[in-house]
N, CA, C and O of each residue as an XYZ file, in Angstrom:
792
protein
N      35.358      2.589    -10.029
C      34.813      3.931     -9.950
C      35.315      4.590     -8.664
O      35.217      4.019     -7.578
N      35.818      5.721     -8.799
C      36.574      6.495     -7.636
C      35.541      6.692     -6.457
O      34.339      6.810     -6.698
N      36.116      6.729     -5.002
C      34.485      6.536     -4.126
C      34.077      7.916     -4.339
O      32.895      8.039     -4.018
N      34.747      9.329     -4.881
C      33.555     10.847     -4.941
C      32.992     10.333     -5.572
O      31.849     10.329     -5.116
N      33.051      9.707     -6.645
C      32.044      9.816     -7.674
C      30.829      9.369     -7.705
O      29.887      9.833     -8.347
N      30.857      7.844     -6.539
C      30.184      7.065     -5.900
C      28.948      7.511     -5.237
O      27.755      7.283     -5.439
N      29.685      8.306     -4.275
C      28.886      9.428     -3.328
C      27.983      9.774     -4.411
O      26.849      9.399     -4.711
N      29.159     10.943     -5.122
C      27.747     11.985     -5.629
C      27.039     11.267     -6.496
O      26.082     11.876     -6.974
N      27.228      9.935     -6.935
C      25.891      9.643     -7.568
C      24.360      9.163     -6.608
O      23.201      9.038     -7.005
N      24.884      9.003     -5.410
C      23.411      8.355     -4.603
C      22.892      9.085     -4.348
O      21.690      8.854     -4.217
N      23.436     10.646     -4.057
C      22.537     11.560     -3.724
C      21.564     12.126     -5.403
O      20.429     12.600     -5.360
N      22.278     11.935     -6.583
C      21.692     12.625     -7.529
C      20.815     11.719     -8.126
O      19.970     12.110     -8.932
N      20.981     10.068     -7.682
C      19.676      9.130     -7.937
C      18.469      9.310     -6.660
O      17.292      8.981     -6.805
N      18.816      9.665     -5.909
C      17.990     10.021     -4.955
C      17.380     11.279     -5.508
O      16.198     11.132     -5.817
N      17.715     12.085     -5.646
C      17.241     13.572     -5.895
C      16.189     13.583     -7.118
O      15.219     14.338     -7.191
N      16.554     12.626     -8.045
C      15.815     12.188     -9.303
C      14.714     11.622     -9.225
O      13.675     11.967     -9.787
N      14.946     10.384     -8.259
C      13.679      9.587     -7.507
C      12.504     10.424     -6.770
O      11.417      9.852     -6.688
N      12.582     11.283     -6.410
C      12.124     12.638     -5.421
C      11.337     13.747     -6.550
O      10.191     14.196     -6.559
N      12.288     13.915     -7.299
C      11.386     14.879     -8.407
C      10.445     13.974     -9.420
O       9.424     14.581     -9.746
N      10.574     12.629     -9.995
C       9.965     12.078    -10.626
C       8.558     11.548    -10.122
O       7.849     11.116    -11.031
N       7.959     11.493     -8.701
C       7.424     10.996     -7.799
C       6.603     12.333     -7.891
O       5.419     12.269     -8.221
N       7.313     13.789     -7.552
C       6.336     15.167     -7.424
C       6.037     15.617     -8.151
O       5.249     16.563     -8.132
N       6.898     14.778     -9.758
C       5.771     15.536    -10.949
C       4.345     14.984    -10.712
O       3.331     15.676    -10.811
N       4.367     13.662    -10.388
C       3.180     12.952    -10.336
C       2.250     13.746     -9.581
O       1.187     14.259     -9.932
N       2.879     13.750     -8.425
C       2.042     14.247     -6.583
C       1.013     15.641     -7.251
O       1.304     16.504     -8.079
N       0.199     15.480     -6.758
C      -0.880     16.922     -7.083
C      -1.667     17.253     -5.898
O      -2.457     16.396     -5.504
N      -1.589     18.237     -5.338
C      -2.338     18.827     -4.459
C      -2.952     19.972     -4.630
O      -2.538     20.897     -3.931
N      -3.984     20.230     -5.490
C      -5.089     21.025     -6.178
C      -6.058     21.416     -5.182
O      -6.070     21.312     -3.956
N      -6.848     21.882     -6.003
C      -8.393     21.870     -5.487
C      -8.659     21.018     -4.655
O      -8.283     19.886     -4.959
N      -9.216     21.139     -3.626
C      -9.788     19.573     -3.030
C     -11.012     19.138     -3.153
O     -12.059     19.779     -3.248
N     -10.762     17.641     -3.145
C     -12.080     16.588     -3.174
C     -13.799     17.727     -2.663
O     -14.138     18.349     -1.656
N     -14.269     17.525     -3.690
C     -15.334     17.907     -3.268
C     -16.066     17.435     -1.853
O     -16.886     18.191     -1.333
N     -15.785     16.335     -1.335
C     -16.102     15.266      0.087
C     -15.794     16.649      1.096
O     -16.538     17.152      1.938
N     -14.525     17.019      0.709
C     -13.573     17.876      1.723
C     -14.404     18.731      1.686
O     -15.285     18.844      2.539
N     -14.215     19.765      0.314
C     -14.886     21.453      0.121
C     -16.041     21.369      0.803
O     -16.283     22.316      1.551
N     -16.793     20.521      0.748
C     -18.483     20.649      1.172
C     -18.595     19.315      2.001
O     -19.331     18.371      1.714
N     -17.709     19.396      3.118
C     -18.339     18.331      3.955
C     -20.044     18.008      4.584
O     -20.671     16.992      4.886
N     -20.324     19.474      4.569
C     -21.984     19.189      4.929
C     -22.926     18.469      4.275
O     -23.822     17.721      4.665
N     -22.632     18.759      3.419
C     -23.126     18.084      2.196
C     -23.209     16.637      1.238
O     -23.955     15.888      0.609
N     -21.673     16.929      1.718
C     -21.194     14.857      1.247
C     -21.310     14.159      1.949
O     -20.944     13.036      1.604
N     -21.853     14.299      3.324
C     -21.765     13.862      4.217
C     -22.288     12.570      4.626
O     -22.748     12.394      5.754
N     -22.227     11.611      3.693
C     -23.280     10.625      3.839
C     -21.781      9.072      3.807
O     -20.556      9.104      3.693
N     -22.908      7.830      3.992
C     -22.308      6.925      3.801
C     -21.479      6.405      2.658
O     -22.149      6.035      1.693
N     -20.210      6.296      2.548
C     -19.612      5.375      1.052
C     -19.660      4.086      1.301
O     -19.963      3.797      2.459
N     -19.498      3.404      0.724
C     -19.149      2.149      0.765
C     -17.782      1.860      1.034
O     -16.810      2.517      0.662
N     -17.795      0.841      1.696
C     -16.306      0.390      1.800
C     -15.776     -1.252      1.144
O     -16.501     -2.239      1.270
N     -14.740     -1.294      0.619
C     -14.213     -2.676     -0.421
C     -13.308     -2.951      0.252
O     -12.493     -2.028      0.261
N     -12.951     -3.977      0.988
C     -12.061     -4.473      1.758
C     -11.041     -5.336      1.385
O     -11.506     -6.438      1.096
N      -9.818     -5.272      1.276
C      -8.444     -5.881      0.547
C      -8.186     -7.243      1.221
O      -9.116     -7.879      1.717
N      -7.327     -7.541      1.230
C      -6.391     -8.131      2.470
C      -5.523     -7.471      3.617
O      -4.533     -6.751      3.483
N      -6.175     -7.920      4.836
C      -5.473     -7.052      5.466
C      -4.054     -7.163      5.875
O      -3.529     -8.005      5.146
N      -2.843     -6.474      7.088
C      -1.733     -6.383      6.443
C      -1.105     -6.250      8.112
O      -1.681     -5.520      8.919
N       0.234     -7.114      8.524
C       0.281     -6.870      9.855
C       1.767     -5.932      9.469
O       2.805     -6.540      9.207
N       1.712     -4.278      9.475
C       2.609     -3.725      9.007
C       4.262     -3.920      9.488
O       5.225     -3.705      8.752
N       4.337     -4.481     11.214
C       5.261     -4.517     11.353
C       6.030     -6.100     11.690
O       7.110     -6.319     12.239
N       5.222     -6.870     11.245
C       5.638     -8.183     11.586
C       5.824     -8.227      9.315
O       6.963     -8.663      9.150
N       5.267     -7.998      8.052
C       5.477     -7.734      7.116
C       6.667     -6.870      6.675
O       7.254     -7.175      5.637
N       7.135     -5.605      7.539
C       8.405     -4.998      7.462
C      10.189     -6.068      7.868
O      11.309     -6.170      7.368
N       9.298     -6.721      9.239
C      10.499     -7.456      9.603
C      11.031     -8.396      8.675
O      12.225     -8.543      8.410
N       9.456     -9.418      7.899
C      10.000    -10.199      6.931
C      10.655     -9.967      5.477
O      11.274    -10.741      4.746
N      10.227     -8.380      5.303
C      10.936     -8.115      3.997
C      12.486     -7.471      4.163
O      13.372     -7.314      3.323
N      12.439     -7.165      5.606
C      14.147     -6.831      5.670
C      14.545     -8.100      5.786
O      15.476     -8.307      5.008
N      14.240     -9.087      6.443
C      14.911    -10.384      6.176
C      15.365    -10.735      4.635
O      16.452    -10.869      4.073
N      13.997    -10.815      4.236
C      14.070    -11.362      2.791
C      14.988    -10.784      1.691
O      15.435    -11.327      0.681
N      15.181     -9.228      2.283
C      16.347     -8.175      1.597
C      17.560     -8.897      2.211
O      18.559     -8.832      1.494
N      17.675     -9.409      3.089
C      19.023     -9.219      3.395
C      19.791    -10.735      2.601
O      20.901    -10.743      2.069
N      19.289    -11.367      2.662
C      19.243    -12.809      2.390
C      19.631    -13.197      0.539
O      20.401    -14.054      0.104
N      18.647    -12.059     -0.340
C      18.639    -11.838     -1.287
C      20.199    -11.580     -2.045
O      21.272    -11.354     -1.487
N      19.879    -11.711     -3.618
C      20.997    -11.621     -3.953
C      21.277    -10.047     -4.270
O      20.505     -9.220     -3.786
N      22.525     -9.562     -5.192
C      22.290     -8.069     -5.345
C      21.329     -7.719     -6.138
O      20.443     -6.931     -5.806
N      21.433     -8.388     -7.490
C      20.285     -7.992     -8.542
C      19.154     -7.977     -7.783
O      18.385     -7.261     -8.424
N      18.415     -8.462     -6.477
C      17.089     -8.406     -6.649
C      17.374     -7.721     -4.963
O      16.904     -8.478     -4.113
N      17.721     -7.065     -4.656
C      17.800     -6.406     -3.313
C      17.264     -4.921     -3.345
O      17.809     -3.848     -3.087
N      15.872     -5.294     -3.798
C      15.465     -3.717     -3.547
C      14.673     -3.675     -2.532
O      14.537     -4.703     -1.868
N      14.083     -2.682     -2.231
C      13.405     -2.328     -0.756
C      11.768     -2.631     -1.110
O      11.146     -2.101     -2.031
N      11.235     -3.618     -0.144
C       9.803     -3.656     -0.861
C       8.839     -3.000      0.461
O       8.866     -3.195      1.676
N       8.088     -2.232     -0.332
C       7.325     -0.780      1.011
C       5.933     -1.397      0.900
O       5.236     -0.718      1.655
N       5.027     -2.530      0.227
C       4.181     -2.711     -0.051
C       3.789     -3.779     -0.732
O       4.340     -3.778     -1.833
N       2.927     -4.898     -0.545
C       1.716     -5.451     -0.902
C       0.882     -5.140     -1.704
O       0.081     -4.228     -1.504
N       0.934     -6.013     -3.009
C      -0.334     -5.545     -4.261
C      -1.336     -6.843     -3.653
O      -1.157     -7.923     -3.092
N      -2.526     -5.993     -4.153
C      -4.051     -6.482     -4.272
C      -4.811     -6.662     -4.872
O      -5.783     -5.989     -4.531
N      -5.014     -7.336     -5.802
C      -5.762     -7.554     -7.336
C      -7.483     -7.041     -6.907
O      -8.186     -7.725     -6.162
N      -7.837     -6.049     -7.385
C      -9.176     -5.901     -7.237
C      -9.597     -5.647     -8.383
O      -8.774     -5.333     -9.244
N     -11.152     -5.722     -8.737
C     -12.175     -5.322     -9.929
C     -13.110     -4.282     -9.747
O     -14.319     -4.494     -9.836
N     -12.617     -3.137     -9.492
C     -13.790     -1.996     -8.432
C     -13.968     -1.203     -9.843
O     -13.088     -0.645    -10.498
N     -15.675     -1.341    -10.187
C     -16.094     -0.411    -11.485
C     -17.045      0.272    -10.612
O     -17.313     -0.230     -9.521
N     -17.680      1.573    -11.058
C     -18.638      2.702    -10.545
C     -20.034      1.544    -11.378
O     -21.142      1.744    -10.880
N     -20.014      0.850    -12.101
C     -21.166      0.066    -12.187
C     -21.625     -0.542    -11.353
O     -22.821     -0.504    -11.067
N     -20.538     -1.425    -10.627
C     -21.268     -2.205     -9.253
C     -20.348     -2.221     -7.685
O     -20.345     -3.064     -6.788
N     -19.687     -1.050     -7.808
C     -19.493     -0.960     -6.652
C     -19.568      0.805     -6.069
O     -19.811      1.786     -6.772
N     -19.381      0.788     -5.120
C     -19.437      2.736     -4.214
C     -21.011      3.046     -4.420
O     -21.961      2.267     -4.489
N     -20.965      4.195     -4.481
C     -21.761      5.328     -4.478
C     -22.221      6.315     -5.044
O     -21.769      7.390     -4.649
N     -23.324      6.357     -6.218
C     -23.190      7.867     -7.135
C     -24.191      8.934     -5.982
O     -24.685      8.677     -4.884
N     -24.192      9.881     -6.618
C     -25.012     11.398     -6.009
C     -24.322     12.166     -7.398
O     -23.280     12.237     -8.051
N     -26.055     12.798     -7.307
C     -25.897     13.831     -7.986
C     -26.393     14.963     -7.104
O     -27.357     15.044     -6.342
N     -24.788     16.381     -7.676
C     -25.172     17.298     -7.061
C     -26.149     18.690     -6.804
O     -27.311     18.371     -7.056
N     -26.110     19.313     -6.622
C     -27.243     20.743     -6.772
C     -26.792     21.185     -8.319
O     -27.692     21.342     -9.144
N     -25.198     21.415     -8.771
C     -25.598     21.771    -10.368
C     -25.452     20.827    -11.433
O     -25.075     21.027    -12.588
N     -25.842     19.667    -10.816
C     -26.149     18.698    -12.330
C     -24.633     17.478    -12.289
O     -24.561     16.411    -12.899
N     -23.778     17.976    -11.544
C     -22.620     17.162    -11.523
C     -23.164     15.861    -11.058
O     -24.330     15.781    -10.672
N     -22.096     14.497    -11.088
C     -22.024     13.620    -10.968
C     -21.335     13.179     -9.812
O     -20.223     13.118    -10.335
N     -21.101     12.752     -8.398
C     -19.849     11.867     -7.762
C     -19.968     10.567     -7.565
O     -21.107     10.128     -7.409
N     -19.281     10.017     -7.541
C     -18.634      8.588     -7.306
C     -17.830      8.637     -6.644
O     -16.835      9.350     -6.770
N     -18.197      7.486     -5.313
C     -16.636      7.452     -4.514
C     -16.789      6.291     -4.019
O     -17.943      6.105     -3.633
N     -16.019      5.339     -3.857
C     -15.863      4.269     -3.248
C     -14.580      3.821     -2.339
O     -13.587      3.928     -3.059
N     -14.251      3.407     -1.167
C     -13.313      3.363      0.190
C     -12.963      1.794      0.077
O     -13.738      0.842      0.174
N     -11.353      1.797     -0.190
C     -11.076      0.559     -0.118
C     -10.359      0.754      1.394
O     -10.245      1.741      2.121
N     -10.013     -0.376      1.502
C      -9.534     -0.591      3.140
C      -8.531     -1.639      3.227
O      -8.937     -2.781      3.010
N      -7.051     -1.445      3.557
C      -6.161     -2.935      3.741
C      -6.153     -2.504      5.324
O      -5.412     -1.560      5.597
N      -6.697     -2.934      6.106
C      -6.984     -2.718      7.422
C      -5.061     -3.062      7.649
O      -4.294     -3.556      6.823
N      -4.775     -2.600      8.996
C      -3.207     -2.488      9.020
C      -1.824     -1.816      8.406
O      -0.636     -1.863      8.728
N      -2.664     -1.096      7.243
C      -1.707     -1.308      6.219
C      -1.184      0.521      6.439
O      -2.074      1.193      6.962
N       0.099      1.289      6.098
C       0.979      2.507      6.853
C       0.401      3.494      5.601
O       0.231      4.693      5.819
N       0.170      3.019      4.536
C      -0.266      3.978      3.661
C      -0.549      2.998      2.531
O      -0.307      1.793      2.586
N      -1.293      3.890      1.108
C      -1.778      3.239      0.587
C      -1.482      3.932     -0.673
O      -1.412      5.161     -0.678
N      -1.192      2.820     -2.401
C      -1.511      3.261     -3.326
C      -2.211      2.688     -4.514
O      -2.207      1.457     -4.537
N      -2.529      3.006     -5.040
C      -3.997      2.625     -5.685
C      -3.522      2.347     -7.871
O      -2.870      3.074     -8.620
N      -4.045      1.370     -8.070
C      -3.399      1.990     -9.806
C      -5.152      1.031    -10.371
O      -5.841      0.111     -9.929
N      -5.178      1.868    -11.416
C      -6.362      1.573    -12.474
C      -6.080      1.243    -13.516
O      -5.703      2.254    -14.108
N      -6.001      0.017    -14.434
C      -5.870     -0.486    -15.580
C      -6.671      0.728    -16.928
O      -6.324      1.284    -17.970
N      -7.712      0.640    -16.179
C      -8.727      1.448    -17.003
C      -8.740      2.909    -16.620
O      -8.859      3.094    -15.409
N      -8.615      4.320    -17.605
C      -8.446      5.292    -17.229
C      -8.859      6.180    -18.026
O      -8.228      7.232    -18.129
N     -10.061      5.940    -18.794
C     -10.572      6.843    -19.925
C     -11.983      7.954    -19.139
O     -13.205      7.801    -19.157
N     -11.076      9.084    -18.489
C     -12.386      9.632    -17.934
C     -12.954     10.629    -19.110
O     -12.220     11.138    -19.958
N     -14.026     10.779    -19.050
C     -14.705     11.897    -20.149
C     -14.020     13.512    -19.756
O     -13.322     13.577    -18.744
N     -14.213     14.581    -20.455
C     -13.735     15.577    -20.540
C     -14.393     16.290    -19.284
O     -15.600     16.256    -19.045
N     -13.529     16.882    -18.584
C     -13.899     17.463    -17.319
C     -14.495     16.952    -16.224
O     -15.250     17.440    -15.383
N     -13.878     15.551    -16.428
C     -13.983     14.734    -14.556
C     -12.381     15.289    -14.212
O     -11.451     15.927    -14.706
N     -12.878     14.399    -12.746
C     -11.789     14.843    -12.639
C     -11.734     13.474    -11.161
O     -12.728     12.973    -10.637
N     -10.047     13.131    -10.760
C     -10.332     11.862     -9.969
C      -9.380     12.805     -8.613
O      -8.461     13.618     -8.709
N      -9.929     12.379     -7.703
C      -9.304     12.849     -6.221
C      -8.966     11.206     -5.183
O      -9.872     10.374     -5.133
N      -7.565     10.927     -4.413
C      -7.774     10.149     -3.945
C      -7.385     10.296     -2.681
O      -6.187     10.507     -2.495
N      -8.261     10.224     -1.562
C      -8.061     10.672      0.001
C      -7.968      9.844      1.130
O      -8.912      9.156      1.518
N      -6.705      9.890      1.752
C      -6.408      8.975      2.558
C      -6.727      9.828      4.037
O      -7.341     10.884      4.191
N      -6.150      9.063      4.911
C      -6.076      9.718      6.231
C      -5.513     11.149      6.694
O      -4.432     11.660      6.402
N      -6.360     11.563      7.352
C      -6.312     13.135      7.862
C      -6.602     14.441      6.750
O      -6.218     15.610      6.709
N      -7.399     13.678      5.967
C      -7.982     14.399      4.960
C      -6.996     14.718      3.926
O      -7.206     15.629      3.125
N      -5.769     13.902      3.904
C      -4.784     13.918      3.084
C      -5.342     13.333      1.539
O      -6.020     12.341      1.271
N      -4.750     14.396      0.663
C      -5.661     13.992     -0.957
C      -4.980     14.094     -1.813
O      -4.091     14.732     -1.248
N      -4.585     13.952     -2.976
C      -3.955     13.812     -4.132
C      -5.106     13.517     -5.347
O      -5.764     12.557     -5.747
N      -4.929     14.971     -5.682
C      -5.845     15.303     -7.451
C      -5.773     16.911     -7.325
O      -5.178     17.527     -6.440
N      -6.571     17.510     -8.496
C      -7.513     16.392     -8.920
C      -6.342     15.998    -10.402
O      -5.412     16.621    -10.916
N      -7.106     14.431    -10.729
C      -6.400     14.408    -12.417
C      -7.416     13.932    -13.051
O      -8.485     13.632    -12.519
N      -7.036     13.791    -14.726
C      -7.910     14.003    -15.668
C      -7.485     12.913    -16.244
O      -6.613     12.169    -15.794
N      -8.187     12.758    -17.435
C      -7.946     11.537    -18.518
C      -6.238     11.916    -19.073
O      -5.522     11.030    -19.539
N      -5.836     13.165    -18.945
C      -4.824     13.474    -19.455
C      -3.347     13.211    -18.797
O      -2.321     13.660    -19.308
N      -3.369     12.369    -17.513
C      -2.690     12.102    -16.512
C      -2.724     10.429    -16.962
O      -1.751      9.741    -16.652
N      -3.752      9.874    -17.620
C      -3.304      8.257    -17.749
C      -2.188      8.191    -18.875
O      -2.017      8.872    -19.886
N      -1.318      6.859    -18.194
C      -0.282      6.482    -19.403
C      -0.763      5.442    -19.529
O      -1.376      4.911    -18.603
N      -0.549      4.661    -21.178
C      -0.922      3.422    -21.764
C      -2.049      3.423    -21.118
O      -2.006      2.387    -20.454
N      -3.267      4.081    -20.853
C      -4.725      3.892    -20.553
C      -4.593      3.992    -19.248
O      -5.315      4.935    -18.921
N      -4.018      3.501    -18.206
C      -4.140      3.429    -17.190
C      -3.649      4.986    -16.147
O      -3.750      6.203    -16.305
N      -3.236      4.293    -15.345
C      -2.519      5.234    -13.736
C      -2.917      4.553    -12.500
O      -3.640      3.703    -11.979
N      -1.560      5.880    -12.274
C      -1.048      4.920    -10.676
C      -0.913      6.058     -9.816
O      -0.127      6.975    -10.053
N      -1.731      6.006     -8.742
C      -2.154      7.728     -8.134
C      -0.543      7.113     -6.899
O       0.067      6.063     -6.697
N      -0.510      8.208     -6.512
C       0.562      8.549     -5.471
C       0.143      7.800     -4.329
O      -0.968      7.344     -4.058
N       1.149      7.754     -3.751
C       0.447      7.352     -1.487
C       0.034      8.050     -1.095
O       0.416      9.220     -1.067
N      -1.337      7.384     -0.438
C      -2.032      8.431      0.715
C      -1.316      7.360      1.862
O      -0.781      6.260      1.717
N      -1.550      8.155      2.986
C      -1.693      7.610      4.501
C      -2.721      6.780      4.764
O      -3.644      6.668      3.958
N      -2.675      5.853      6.339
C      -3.606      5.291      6.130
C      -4.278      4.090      5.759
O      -4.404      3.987      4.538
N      -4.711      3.223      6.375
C      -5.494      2.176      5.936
C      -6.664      1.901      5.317
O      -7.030      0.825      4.843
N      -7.448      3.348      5.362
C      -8.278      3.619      4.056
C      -8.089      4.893      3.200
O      -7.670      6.019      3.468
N      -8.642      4.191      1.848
C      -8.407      5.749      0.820
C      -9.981      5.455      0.334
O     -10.566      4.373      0.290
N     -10.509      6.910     -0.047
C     -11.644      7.421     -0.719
C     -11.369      7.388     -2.047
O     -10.525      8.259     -2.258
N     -11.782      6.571     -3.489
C     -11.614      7.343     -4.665
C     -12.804      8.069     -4.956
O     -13.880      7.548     -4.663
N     -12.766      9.473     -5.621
C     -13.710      9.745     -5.853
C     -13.759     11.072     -7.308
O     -13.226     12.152     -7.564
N     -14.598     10.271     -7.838
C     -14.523     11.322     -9.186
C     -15.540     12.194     -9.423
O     -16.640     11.853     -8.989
N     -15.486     12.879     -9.803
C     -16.914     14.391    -10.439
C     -16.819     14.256    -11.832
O     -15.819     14.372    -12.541
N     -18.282     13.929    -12.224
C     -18.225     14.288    -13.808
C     -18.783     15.469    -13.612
O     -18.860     16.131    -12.576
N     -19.151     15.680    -14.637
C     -19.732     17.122    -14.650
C     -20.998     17.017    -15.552
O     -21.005     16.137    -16.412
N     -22.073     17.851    -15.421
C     -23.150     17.788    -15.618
C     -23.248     17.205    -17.292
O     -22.653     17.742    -18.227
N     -24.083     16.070    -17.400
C     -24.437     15.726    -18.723
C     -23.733     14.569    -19.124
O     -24.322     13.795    -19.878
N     -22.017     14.178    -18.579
C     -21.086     13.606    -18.684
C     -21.593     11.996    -18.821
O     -22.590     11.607    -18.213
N     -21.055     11.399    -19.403
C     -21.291      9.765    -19.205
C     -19.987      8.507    -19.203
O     -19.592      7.922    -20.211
N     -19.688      8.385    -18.378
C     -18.908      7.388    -18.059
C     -18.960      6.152    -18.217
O     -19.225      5.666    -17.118
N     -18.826      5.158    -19.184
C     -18.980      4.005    -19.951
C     -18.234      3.476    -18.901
O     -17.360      3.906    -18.148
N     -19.018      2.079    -19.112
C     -18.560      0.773    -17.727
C     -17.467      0.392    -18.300
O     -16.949     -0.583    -17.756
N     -16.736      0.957    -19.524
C     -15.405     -0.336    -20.179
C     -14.223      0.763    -19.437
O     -13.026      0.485    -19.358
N     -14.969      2.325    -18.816
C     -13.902      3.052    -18.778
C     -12.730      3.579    -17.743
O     -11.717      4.278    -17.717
N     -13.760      2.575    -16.724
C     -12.279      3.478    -15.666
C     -12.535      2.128    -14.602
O     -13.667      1.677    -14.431
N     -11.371      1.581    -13.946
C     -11.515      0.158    -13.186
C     -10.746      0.521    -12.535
O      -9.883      1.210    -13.078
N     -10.617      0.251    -10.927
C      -9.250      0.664     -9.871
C      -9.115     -1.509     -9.686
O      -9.848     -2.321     -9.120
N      -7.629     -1.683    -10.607
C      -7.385     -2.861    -10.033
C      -6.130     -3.295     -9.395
O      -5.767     -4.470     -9.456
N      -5.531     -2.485     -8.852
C      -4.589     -2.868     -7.497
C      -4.798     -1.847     -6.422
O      -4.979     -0.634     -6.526
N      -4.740     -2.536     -5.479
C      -4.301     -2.018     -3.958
C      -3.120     -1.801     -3.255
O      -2.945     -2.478     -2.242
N      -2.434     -1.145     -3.526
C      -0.941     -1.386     -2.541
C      -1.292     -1.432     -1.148
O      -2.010     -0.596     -0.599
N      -0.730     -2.499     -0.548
C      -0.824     -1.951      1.371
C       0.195     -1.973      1.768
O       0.793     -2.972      2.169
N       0.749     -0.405      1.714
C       2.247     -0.198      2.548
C       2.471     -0.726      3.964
O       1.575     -0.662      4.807
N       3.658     -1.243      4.216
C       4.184     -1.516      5.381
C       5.030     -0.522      6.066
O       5.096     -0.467      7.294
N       5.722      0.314      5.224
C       6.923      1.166      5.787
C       6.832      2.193      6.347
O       7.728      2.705      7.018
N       5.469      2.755      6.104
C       5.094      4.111      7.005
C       5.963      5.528      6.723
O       6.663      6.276      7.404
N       5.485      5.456      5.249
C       6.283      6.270      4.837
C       6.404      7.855      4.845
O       7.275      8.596      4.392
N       4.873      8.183      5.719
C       4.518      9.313      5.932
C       4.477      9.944      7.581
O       3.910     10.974      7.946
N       5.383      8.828      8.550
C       5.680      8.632      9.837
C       4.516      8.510     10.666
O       4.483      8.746     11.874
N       3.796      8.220     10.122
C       2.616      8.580     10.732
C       2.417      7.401     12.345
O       1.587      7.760     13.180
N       3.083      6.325     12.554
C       3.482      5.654     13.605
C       4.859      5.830     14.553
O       5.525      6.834     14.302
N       5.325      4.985     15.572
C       6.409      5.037     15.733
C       6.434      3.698     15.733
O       6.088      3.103     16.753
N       6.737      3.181     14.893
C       6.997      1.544     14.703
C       8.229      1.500     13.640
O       8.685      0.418     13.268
């Protein structure tokens, strides 16, 4: 393959990688936590991962990249975390002044540069809606049942070593325990939102 051609393909797999990522990304309305901090203002719970030493974990995966063969030399930005987090027995409900519903529960990979979150289970009722908020009040939602693929989803990176999930039903709404489960944790190492100088 001639090397232009070379070139212009890394930039147009790059460019692809970038738009496929911001169809996802949503920055809407914000978390009700946010809109009405006076108000939400109370304790969540927090679910604690494994925690994550980001830059002694970066050093070993550039090792482990380098060492590697080609087929498997991709860049690894993160640590999965098998969790079982249902609104049955874990976080926080409140109900609000018009009848709505929230749920939010704070996982934590203490160390970890940012964070992303995926749910096996993703059947929300009609007019919830899910928000997920990492550090500096950084949020991504809201989305709907209409955002899961094959049942599930996989929300974007927040910043951060903790994220808030938190959903609103809406008045009357009922959320069945078979229906919505957050069971991985990513704990980024790469700091992908610069938020260090490491």
């Amino acid at each position: 393959m001639p090397t232009t051609v070379r070139l212009l393909r890394l930039p147009c797999l790059l460019l692809l990688a970038a738009i496929a990522t911001a169809t996802h990304a949503r920055q809407g309305e914000p978390p009700y936590s946010i809109s009405h901090r006076a108000k939400a203002g109370v304790e969540v719970p927090i679910e604690d991962v494994k925690a994550i030493d980001a830059i002694a974990r970066r050093a070993q995966a550039d090792i482990e990249r380098r060492s590697a063969t080609l087929q498997v030399k991709r860049e690894q930005v993160a640590d999965d975390n098998s969790v079982e987090i249902v609104p049955a027995h874990a976080g926080r409900w409140d109900t609000l002044d018009d009848g709505s519903r929230l749920w939010r529960v704070r996982v934590r990979a203490a160390g970890a540069t940012d964070l992303r979150l995926g749910f096996d289970r993703f059947a929300l009722p009609p007019g919830t809606t899910l928000h997920v908020i990492g550090a500096d009040d950084y949020y991504q939602g809201p989305y709907t049942a209409d955002d899961a693929t094959a049942g599930g989803f996989n929300s974007p990176i927040v910043p951060g070593d903790i994220a808030t999930v938190e959903l609103r039903l809406p008045a009357g709404a009922v959320l069945a325990d078979d229906a919505f489960e957050l069971t991985s944790v990513g704990a980024g190492f790469r700091d992908l939102f610069g938020r260090t100088k490491v």
